[in-house]
XYZ file of C-alpha atoms in Angstrom:
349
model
C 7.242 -20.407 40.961
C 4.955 -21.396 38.189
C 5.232 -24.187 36.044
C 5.594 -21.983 32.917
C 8.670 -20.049 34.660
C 10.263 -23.351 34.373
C 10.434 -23.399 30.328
C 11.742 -20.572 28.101
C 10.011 -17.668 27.470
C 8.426 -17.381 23.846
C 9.045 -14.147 22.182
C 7.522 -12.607 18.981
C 9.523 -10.107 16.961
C 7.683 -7.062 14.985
C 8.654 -3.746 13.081
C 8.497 -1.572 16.439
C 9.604 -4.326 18.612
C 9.408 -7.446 20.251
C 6.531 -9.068 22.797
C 6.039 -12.041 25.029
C 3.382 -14.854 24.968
C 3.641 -15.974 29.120
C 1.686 -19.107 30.120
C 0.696 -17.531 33.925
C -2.080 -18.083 35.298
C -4.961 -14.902 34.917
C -4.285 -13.576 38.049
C -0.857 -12.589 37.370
C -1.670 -10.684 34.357
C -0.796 -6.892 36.258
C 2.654 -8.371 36.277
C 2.894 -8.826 33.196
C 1.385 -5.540 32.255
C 4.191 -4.047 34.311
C 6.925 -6.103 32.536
C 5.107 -4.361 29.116
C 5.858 -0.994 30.206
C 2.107 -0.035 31.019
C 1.742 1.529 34.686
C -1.307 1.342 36.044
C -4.187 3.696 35.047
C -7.516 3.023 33.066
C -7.813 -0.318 31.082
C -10.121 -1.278 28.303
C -11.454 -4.721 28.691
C -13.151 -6.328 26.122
C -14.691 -9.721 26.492
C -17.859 -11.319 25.470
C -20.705 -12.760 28.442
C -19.499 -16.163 28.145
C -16.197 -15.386 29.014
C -17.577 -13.008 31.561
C -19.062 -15.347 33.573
C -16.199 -17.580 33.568
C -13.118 -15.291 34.277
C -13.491 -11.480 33.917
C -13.763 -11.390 37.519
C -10.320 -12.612 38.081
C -9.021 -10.662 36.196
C -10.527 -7.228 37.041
C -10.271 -7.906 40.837
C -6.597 -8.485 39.651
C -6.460 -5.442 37.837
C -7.921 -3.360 40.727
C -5.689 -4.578 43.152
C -2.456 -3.250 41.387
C -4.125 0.110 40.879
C -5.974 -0.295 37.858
C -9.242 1.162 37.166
C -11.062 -1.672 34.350
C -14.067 -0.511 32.678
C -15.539 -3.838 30.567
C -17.379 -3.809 27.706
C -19.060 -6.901 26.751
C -20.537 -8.415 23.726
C -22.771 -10.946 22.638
C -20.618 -14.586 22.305
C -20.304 -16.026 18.790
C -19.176 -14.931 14.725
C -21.731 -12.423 14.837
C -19.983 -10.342 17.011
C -17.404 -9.308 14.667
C -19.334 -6.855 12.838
C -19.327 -2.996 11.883
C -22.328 -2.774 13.722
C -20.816 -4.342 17.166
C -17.347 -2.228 16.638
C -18.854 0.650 16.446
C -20.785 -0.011 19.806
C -17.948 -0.941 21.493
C -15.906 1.718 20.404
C -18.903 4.209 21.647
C -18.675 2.204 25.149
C -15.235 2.556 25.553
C -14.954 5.976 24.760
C -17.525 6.855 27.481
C -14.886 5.410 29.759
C -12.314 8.361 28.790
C -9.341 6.198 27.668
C -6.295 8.518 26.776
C -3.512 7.169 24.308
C -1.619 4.995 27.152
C -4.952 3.281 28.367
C -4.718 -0.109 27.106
C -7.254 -2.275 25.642
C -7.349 -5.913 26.921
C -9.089 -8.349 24.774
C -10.569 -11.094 26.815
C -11.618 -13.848 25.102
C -11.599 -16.439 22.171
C -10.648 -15.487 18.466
C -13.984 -13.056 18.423
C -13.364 -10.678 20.869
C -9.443 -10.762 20.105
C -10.145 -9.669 15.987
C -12.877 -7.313 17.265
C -10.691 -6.165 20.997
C -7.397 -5.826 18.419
C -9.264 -3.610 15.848
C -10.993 -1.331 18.342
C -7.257 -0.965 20.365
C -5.966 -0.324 16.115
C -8.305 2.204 15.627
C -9.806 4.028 18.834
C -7.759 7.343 19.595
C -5.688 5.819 16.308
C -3.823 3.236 18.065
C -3.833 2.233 22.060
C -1.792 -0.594 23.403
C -3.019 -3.998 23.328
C -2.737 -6.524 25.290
C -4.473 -10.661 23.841
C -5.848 -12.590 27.204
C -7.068 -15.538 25.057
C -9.400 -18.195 26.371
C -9.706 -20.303 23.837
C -7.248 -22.714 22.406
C -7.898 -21.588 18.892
C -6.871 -17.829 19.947
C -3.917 -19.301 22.355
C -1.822 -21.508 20.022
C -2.867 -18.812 16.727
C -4.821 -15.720 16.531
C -3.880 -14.167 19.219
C -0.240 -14.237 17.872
C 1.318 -12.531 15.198
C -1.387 -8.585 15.212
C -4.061 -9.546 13.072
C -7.276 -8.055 13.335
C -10.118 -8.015 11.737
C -14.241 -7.863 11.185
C -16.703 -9.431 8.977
C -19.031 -8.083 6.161
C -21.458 -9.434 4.030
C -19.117 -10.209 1.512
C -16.724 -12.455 3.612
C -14.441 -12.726 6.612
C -11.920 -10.754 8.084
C -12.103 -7.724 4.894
C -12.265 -5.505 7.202
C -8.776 -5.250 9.908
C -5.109 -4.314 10.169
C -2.148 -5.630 11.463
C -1.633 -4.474 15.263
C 1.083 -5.695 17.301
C 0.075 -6.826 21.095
C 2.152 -5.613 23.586
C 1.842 -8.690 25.263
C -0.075 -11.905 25.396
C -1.435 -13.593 28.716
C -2.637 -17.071 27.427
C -3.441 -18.925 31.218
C -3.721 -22.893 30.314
C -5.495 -23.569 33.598
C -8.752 -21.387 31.669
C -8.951 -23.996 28.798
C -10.584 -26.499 31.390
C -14.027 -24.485 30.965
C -14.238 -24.978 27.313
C -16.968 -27.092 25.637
C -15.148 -30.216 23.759
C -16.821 -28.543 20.356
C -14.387 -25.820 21.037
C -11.670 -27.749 22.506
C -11.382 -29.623 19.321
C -12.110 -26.464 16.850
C -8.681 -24.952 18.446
C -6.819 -28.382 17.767
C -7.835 -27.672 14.604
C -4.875 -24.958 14.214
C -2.975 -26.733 16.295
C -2.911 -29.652 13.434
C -2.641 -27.179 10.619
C 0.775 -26.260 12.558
C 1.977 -29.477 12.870
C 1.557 -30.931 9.074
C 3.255 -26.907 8.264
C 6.175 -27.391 10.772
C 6.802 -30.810 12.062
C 9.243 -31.565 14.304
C 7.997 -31.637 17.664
C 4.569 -30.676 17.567
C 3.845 -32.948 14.768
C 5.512 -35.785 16.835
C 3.297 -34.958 20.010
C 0.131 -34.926 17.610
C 0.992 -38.671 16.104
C 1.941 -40.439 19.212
C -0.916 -38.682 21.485
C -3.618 -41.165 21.641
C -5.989 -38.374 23.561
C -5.070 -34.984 22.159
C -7.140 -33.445 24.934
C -4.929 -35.186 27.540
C -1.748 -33.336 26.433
C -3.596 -29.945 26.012
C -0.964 -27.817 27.240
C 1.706 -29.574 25.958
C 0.539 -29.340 22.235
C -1.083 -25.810 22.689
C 2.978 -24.617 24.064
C 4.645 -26.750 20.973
C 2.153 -24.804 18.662
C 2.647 -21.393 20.028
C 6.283 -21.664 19.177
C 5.532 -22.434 15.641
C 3.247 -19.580 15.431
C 5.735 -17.117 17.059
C 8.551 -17.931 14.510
C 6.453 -18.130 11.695
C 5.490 -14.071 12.056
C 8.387 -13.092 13.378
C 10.086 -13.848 10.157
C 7.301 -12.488 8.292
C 4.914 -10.279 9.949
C 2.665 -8.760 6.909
C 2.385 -11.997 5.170
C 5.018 -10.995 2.267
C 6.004 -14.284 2.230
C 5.979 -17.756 4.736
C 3.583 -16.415 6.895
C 1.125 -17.200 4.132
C 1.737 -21.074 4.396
C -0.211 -20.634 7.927
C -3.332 -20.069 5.330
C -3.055 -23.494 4.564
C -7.212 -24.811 4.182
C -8.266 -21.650 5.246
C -8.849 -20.486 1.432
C -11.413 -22.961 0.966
C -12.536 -22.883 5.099
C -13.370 -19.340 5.313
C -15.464 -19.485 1.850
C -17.225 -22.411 3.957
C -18.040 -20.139 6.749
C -19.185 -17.581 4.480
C -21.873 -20.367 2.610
C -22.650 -21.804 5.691
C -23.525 -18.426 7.100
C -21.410 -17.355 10.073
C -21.553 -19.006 12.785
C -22.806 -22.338 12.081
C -19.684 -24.001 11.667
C -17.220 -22.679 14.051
C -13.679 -21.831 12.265
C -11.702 -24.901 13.119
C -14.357 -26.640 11.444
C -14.139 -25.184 8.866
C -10.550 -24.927 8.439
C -10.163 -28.822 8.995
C -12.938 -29.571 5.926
C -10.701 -26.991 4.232
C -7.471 -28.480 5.182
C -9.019 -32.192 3.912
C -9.804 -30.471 0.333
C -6.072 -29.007 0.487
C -4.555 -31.809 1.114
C -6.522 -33.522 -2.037
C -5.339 -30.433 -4.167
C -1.992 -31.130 -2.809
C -2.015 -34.777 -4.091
C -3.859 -33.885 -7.454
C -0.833 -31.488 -8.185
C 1.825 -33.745 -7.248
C 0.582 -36.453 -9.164
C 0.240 -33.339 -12.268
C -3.101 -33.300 -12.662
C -4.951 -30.161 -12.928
C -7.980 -29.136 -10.755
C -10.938 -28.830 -12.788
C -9.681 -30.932 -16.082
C -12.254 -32.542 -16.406
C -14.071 -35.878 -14.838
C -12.181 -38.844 -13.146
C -9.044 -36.470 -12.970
C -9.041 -35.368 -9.293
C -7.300 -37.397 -6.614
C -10.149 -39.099 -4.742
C -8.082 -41.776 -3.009
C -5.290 -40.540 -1.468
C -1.602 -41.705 -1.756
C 1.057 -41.682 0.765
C 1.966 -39.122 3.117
C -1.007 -37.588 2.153
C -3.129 -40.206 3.639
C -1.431 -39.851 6.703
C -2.062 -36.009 7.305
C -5.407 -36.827 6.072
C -5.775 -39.281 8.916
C -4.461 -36.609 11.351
C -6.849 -34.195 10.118
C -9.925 -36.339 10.123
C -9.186 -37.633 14.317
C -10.581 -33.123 14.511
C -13.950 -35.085 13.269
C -14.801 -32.187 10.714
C -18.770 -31.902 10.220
C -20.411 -32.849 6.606
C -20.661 -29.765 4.869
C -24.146 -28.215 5.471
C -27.233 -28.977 3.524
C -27.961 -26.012 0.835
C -23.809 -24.983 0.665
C -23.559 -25.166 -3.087
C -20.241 -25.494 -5.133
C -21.512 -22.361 -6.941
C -21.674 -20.495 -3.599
C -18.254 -21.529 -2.441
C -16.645 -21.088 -5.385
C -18.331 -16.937 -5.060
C -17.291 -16.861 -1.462
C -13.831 -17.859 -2.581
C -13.709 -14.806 -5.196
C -13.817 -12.311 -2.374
C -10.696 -13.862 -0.488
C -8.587 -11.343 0.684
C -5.732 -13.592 -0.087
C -6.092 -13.654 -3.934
C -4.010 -11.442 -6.264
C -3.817 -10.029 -9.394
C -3.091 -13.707 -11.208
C -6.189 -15.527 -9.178
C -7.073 -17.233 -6.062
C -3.787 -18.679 -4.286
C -3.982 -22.112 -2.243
C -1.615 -23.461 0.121
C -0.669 -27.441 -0.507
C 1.733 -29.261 0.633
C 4.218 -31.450 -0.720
């Protein structure tokens, strides 16, 4: 029996459905498939050569052994991947592997390949089954939860995507011992932005922690279930699920300035998360951004010290040399998350 068949199951609600988010290791992902409703045939796997090197052969000598025939497509590792240019070689790649409509597509991989795995699975044949294997602890405990998708353009992150439901998730602890600490602690980055959203336990496990990275899959579980309830009430972002946005206004115009790829994303969404939270405390003690000089927050007051001290044990980088306040404030102006009154912020309060 496996630890994780100890604990309950966590479950994520959608429009057509419902799916599971199981905590087994890699090799038992054909199980799981099963449990899914998909029987055996050809499978779609989509990773990138990092991840290849570390774990696609468990899981296609997995895969073969409960009748499956894999074909894998793999891309280069990093932001750039999750382009129009990639996507449309990876859609060529899989369709020289003659996927029907029930062939799934198995994304393999951190937060990259499971935007750029989901939107091929979206789109290719229009719509095959999905199915997240995340790597990372940035795609277990968030985007690999909750069907978004999405690509990169010149003009900013993620414009490009839809919403498409997994059929399941397969998100195997035991891989997270490979990671590099850069990425260990770019993941605990969502992790946090949980906590200070939800509280209760995960919050509680954050503060009295001393070494996050010693309580990994404690923290990573306690996030997940956050995650889960937060789309299942709201899958299309109508409403809470927007809160989860929370520094990621002013993070993902940070990647975009930075140019992708030199900040990884829970960098950037912690440096965005510290400028919330001093947005947060400006309006709460009614001042207006942007009234003028001396009238921001620069000191912060309680709690919002206290989530600032949470956010700053991630140790977000400076912001890079030649990332102007003109340029973020253009990157910000292409947010998808803006409506017809403005740009829309998450604080807390």
């Amino acid at each position: 029996m496996h630890p994780s068949s100890l604990v309950p199951l966590i479950t994520v609600t959608h429009a057509a459905g419902r799916y599971a988010v199981h905590t087994d290791p890699l090799a038992d992902a054909p199980t799981h498939l099963r449990e899914a409703g998909l029987a055996p045939g050809r499978a779609l796997v989509v990773t990138d050569a990092t991840v290849a090197a570390l774990h696609l052969d468990t899981l296609m000598t997995a895969l073969r052994a409960d009748g499956w025939q894999p074909h894998a497509v793999v891309v280069a590792p990093g932001e750039a991947s999750k382009s129009l240019a990639v996507f449309g070689d990876v859609v060529d790649a899989c369709l020289s592997a003659g996927p029907d409509r029930g062939t799934p597509v198995l994304a393999l991989g951190g937060g990259v390949v499971g935007d750029l795995g989901g939107f091929v699975a979206a789109t290719l044949l229009r719509g095959l089954p999905l199915v997240q294997v995340p790597t990372t602890v940035l795609a277990q405990v968030d985007s690999s939860i909750g069907g978004k998708t999405g690509l990169n353009t010149a003009r900013g992150k993620n414009l490009v995507g839809a919403f498409w439901a997994p059929r399941v998730v397969l998100a195997d602890p035991a891989v997270l011992a490979t990671l590099p600490e850069r990425e260990v602690r770019s993941g605990l980055a969502e992790a946090v932005k949980h906590g200070l959203l939800a509280g209760g336990d995960l919050l509680a496990t954050l503060h009295d922690e001393p070494a996050w990275e010693n309580a990994l899959a404690r923290i990573v579980r306690e996030a997940v279930v956050v995650k889960a309830a937060v789309v299942s009430a709201d899958e299309r972002e109508s409403g809470a699920r927007a809160f989860l946005n929370f520094g990621h206004t002013f993070g993902h115009a940070l990647e975009s300035a930075a140019g992708y790829g030199t900040l990884t994303h829970g960098e950037a969404v912690a440096v965005g998360m510290r400028a919330a939270l001093h947005l947060s405390a400006s309006l709460a003690a009614g001042r207006a951004p942007g009234a003028g000089p001396g009238q921001a927050v620069n000191v912060l007051p309680e709690p919002f010290a206290g989530m600032d001290a949470l956010v700053a044990r991630l140790a977000p980088p400076a912001i890079p040399d030649g990332v102007t306040d003109d340029a973020l404030v253009a990157a910000m102006t292409l947010d998808k998350k803006r409506d017809a009154s403005g740009l829309r912020f998450v604080v807390l309060d």
